Amino acid sequence: DSGVTQTPKHLITATGQRVTLRCSPRSGDLSVYWYQQSLDQGLQFLIQYYNGEERAKGNILERFSAQQFPDLHSELNLSSLELGDSALYFCASSPRSWGTSSDTQYFGPGTRLTVL
Amino acid sequence: AQTVTQSQPEMSVQEAETVTLSCTYDTSESDYYLFWYKQPPSRQMILVIRQEAYKQQNATENRFSVNFQKAAKSFSLKISDSQLGDAAMYFCAYRTLGYQLIWGAGTKLIIKP
């Protein structure tokens, strides 16, 4: 158990809908990262937050948005869903957002999103 | 931009034998981190081992060790005494100071009993 929690574990929805994925980082971690893993592929970085502020953006669609709240949990919002958005969405956390010996990212169990 | 390449889509090894998974990367940075993560059928992403680029000594974690060749931009993972529980997808990942992980496409490791 990495200490990172994600809810829900599974989500099935229809095209055009909007969903929210939730992530709680490990206790004490200030950075949260979101990744997307499509079927049998590697992970794609979406976005990073550090202590409530957006820190870096990757290949995140305009239909997707995220935020990190004062209690450090984060939410990833996916709207106008398309079939191609079906994927495993991972949240990871780390203590800080810059390089130290403790900057390893620890991953949650993921949320499997199926868009029908 | 940094890239990570895993040239072996699938590898198989006999139980108790040793196997090496390859990873190469491209970067112009001098300071960075490299990781190997394991993803078993449960799809959980599990950290296997980490290497800081400024350290010349290869990292080791029990049966797992790396061969880090900075000049060649190579970062291979050696698994000794392979066990059935080692069967998984293995991903190599690169991280610059401060930002996201850049991932290879993964290598599927099959353990033959």
CSV table of C-alpha atoms in Angstrom, one decimal:
chain,number,residue,atom,x,y,z
A,1,ASP,CA,0.0,0.0,0.0
A,2,SER,CA,1.6,3.3,-1.2
A,3,GLY,CA,-0.5,5.5,1.0
A,4,VAL,CA,-2.1,7.3,-2.0
A,5,THR,CA,-5.8,6.7,-2.3
A,6,GLN,CA,-8.0,7.2,-5.4
A,7,THR,CA,-11.7,7.0,-5.7
A,8,PRO,CA,-13.6,5.6,-7.4
A,9,LYS,CA,-11.8,2.4,-8.5
A,10,HIS,CA,-14.1,2.0,-11.5
A,11,LEU,CA,-16.2,4.4,-13.4
A,12,ILE,CA,-18.5,3.6,-16.3
A,13,THR,CA,-20.2,6.4,-18.1
A,14,ALA,CA,-21.5,7.5,-21.5
A,15,THR,CA,-20.0,9.8,-24.2
A,16,GLY,CA,-20.6,13.5,-23.6
A,17,GLN,CA,-20.7,13.1,-19.8
A,18,ARG,CA,-18.6,14.6,-17.1
A,19,VAL,CA,-16.8,12.8,-14.3
A,20,THR,CA,-14.6,13.7,-11.4
A,21,LEU,CA,-11.7,11.6,-10.1
A,22,ARG,CA,-10.4,12.1,-6.6
A,23,CYS,CA,-7.0,11.6,-5.1
A,24,SER,CA,-5.6,11.9,-1.6
A,25,PRO,CA,-1.8,12.0,-1.4
A,26,ARG,CA,0.4,10.3,1.2
A,27,SER,CA,0.4,12.1,4.5
A,28,GLY,CA,2.9,15.0,4.3
A,29,ASP,CA,3.3,15.0,0.5
A,30,LEU,CA,2.7,18.3,-1.1
A,31,SER,CA,2.9,17.4,-4.8
A,32,VAL,CA,0.2,15.6,-6.7
A,33,TYR,CA,0.6,14.3,-10.3
A,34,TRP,CA,-2.0,12.9,-12.7
A,35,TYR,CA,-1.2,10.3,-15.4
A,36,GLN,CA,-3.2,8.6,-18.1
A,37,GLN,CA,-2.5,5.0,-19.2
A,38,SER,CA,-4.4,3.8,-22.2
A,39,LEU,CA,-4.8,0.1,-22.8
A,40,ASP,CA,-1.4,-1.7,-23.0
A,41,GLN,CA,0.5,1.6,-23.3
A,42,GLY,CA,2.9,3.6,-21.1
A,43,LEU,CA,1.8,6.5,-19.0
A,44,GLN,CA,1.3,10.0,-20.2
A,45,PHE,CA,1.8,12.9,-17.8
A,46,LEU,CA,-1.2,15.1,-17.5
A,47,ILE,CA,-0.7,17.7,-14.8
A,48,GLN,CA,1.1,18.4,-11.5
A,49,TYR,CA,0.1,20.5,-8.5
A,50,TYR,CA,2.3,21.6,-5.7
A,51,ASN,CA,0.7,22.8,-2.4
A,52,GLY,CA,-2.4,24.0,-4.2
A,53,GLU,CA,-0.8,25.6,-7.3
A,54,GLU,CA,-0.4,24.2,-10.8
A,55,ARG,CA,3.2,23.4,-11.4
A,56,ALA,CA,3.5,21.7,-14.7
A,57,LYS,CA,1.3,20.6,-17.6
A,58,GLY,CA,1.7,17.8,-19.9
A,59,ASN,CA,-0.5,16.3,-22.6
A,60,ILE,CA,-3.8,17.4,-20.9
A,61,LEU,CA,-6.7,18.0,-23.1
A,62,GLU,CA,-8.7,21.3,-22.8
A,63,ARG,CA,-11.7,19.2,-21.8
A,64,PHE,CA,-9.8,18.0,-18.7
A,65,SER,CA,-9.0,20.2,-15.7
A,66,ALA,CA,-7.7,19.6,-12.2
A,67,GLN,CA,-7.2,21.3,-8.9
A,68,GLN,CA,-5.6,20.7,-5.6
A,69,PHE,CA,-7.5,21.8,-2.5
A,70,PRO,CA,-6.2,23.3,0.8
A,71,ASP,CA,-6.2,19.8,2.4
A,72,LEU,CA,-4.0,18.7,-0.5
A,73,HIS,CA,-6.4,16.3,-2.0
A,74,SER,CA,-6.8,16.7,-5.8
A,75,GLU,CA,-9.5,16.2,-8.3
A,76,LEU,CA,-9.3,15.6,-12.0
A,77,ASN,CA,-12.4,16.6,-14.0
A,78,LEU,CA,-13.0,15.1,-17.4
A,79,SER,CA,-15.8,16.6,-19.5
A,80,SER,CA,-17.4,16.0,-22.9
A,81,LEU,CA,-16.1,12.4,-22.6
A,82,GLU,CA,-15.2,10.5,-25.7
A,83,LEU,CA,-14.6,6.8,-26.3
A,84,GLY,CA,-10.9,7.5,-26.5
A,85,ASP,CA,-10.8,8.8,-23.0
A,86,SER,CA,-11.3,5.3,-21.7
A,87,ALA,CA,-8.1,4.6,-19.7
A,88,LEU,CA,-6.6,4.0,-16.3
A,89,TYR,CA,-6.0,7.3,-14.5
A,90,PHE,CA,-3.3,7.3,-11.9
A,91,CYS,CA,-2.5,9.8,-9.2
A,92,ALA,CA,0.9,10.0,-7.7
A,93,SER,CA,2.3,12.0,-4.8
A,94,SER,CA,5.8,13.1,-3.7
A,95,PRO,CA,7.0,15.3,-0.8
A,96,ARG,CA,8.2,18.1,-2.9
A,97,SER,CA,8.2,19.2,-6.5
A,98,TRP,CA,11.9,19.7,-7.0
A,99,GLY,CA,14.8,17.3,-6.8
A,100,THR,CA,15.8,15.9,-3.5
A,101,SER,CA,16.6,12.4,-2.4
A,102,SER,CA,13.0,12.0,-1.4
A,103,ASP,CA,11.3,13.1,-4.6
A,104,THR,CA,10.1,9.6,-5.6
A,105,GLN,CA,6.6,9.5,-6.8
A,106,TYR,CA,4.3,7.0,-5.1
A,107,PHE,CA,1.2,5.9,-7.1
A,108,GLY,CA,-2.3,5.3,-6.1
A,109,PRO,CA,-4.2,2.2,-7.3
A,110,GLY,CA,-5.8,4.1,-10.3
A,111,THR,CA,-9.3,4.8,-11.5
A,112,ARG,CA,-10.4,2.7,-14.5
A,113,LEU,CA,-12.7,4.9,-16.6
A,114,THR,CA,-14.8,3.2,-19.3
A,115,VAL,CA,-16.7,5.5,-21.7
A,116,LEU,CA,-19.5,3.7,-23.6
B,1,ALA,CA,12.7,17.0,-25.1
B,2,GLN,CA,13.5,13.9,-23.2
B,3,THR,CA,12.6,10.5,-24.5
B,4,VAL,CA,12.8,7.0,-23.0
B,5,THR,CA,13.0,3.9,-25.1
B,6,GLN,CA,12.4,0.3,-24.0
B,7,SER,CA,13.3,-1.8,-27.0
B,8,GLN,CA,12.1,-5.2,-25.7
B,9,PRO,CA,8.3,-5.4,-25.8
B,10,GLU,CA,8.4,-8.8,-24.1
B,11,MET,CA,11.0,-10.9,-22.3
B,12,SER,CA,10.8,-14.4,-20.7
B,13,VAL,CA,13.0,-16.1,-18.2
B,14,GLN,CA,13.1,-19.4,-16.4
B,15,GLU,CA,12.3,-19.2,-12.7
B,16,ALA,CA,15.5,-18.7,-10.6
B,17,GLU,CA,17.4,-17.4,-13.6
B,18,THR,CA,18.7,-13.9,-14.2
B,19,VAL,CA,17.2,-11.5,-16.7
B,20,THR,CA,18.1,-8.0,-17.9
B,21,LEU,CA,15.7,-5.4,-19.2
B,22,SER,CA,17.0,-2.6,-21.3
B,23,CYS,CA,16.2,1.1,-21.2
B,24,THR,CA,17.8,4.0,-23.1
B,25,TYR,CA,17.0,7.7,-22.8
B,26,ASP,CA,17.8,10.9,-24.4
B,27,THR,CA,18.4,14.2,-22.6
B,28,SER,CA,20.6,17.2,-22.6
B,29,GLU,CA,20.3,17.6,-18.9
B,30,SER,CA,23.2,16.7,-16.6
B,31,ASP,CA,21.2,16.1,-13.4
B,32,TYR,CA,18.1,13.8,-13.3
B,33,TYR,CA,16.6,10.7,-11.8
B,34,LEU,CA,15.8,7.4,-13.4
B,35,PHE,CA,13.3,4.8,-12.1
B,36,TRP,CA,12.1,1.3,-12.8
B,37,TYR,CA,8.4,0.7,-11.9
B,38,LYS,CA,6.6,-2.6,-11.9
B,39,GLN,CA,3.0,-3.0,-12.9
B,40,PRO,CA,1.6,-6.5,-12.1
B,41,PRO,CA,-1.8,-7.7,-13.4
B,42,SER,CA,-3.5,-5.7,-10.6
B,43,ARG,CA,-2.3,-2.6,-12.5
B,44,GLN,CA,-0.9,-1.0,-9.4
B,45,MET,CA,2.3,0.9,-10.2
B,46,ILE,CA,5.1,-0.2,-7.8
B,47,LEU,CA,8.5,1.4,-7.5
B,48,VAL,CA,11.3,-1.1,-8.0
B,49,ILE,CA,14.5,1.0,-7.9
B,50,ARG,CA,15.8,4.5,-8.3
B,51,GLN,CA,19.0,6.0,-9.6
B,52,GLU,CA,20.3,9.5,-9.2
B,53,ALA,CA,22.3,10.6,-12.2
B,54,TYR,CA,25.0,12.2,-10.2
B,55,LYS,CA,25.8,9.0,-8.4
B,56,GLN,CA,28.3,6.7,-10.1
B,57,GLN,CA,27.4,3.7,-8.0
B,58,ASN,CA,24.7,1.5,-9.4
B,59,ALA,CA,21.6,1.2,-7.2
B,60,THR,CA,20.7,-2.2,-5.7
B,61,GLU,CA,17.5,-3.3,-4.0
B,62,ASN,CA,17.7,-7.0,-2.9
B,63,ARG,CA,17.4,-9.1,-6.1
B,64,PHE,CA,17.1,-6.0,-8.3
B,65,SER,CA,20.0,-4.0,-9.5
B,66,VAL,CA,20.7,-1.5,-12.3
B,67,ASN,CA,23.5,-0.9,-14.7
B,68,PHE,CA,23.6,2.8,-15.2
B,69,GLN,CA,25.9,4.1,-18.0
B,70,LYS,CA,25.5,7.8,-18.0
B,71,ALA,CA,27.6,8.5,-21.1
B,72,ALA,CA,25.8,5.9,-23.1
B,73,LYS,CA,22.4,7.1,-21.6
B,74,SER,CA,21.6,3.5,-20.7
B,75,PHE,CA,19.7,2.3,-17.6
B,76,SER,CA,19.2,-1.5,-17.6
B,77,LEU,CA,17.5,-3.5,-14.8
B,78,LYS,CA,18.8,-6.8,-13.7
B,79,ILE,CA,16.6,-9.2,-11.8
B,80,SER,CA,18.4,-12.1,-10.2
B,81,ASP,CA,16.8,-15.3,-9.0
B,82,SER,CA,13.6,-14.6,-10.9
B,83,GLN,CA,10.4,-15.5,-9.0
B,84,LEU,CA,6.9,-16.1,-10.3
B,85,GLY,CA,5.8,-12.9,-8.5
B,86,ASP,CA,8.2,-10.9,-10.7
B,87,ALA,CA,5.9,-11.4,-13.7
B,88,ALA,CA,4.7,-8.0,-14.7
B,89,MET,CA,5.1,-5.0,-17.0
B,90,TYR,CA,8.2,-3.1,-16.2
B,91,PHE,CA,8.5,0.6,-17.0
B,92,CYS,CA,11.5,2.7,-17.2
B,93,ALA,CA,11.0,6.4,-16.3
B,94,TYR,CA,13.0,9.6,-16.5
B,95,ARG,CA,12.5,12.6,-14.2
B,96,THR,CA,14.1,16.0,-14.4
B,97,LEU,CA,14.6,18.0,-11.3
B,98,GLY,CA,11.1,19.1,-10.4
B,99,TYR,CA,8.8,17.9,-13.0
B,100,GLN,CA,7.0,14.9,-14.4
B,101,LEU,CA,8.0,11.4,-15.2
B,102,ILE,CA,8.6,10.5,-18.8
B,103,TRP,CA,7.9,6.9,-19.5
B,104,GLY,CA,9.1,4.1,-21.8
B,105,ALA,CA,6.5,1.9,-23.5
B,106,GLY,CA,7.2,-1.0,-21.1
B,107,THR,CA,8.5,-4.5,-21.2
B,108,LYS,CA,6.3,-7.5,-20.4
B,109,LEU,CA,8.3,-10.0,-18.3
B,110,ILE,CA,7.1,-13.6,-18.3
B,111,ILE,CA,8.5,-16.1,-15.7
B,112,LYS,CA,8.5,-19.7,-16.8
B,113,PRO,CA,8.1,-22.2,-14.0
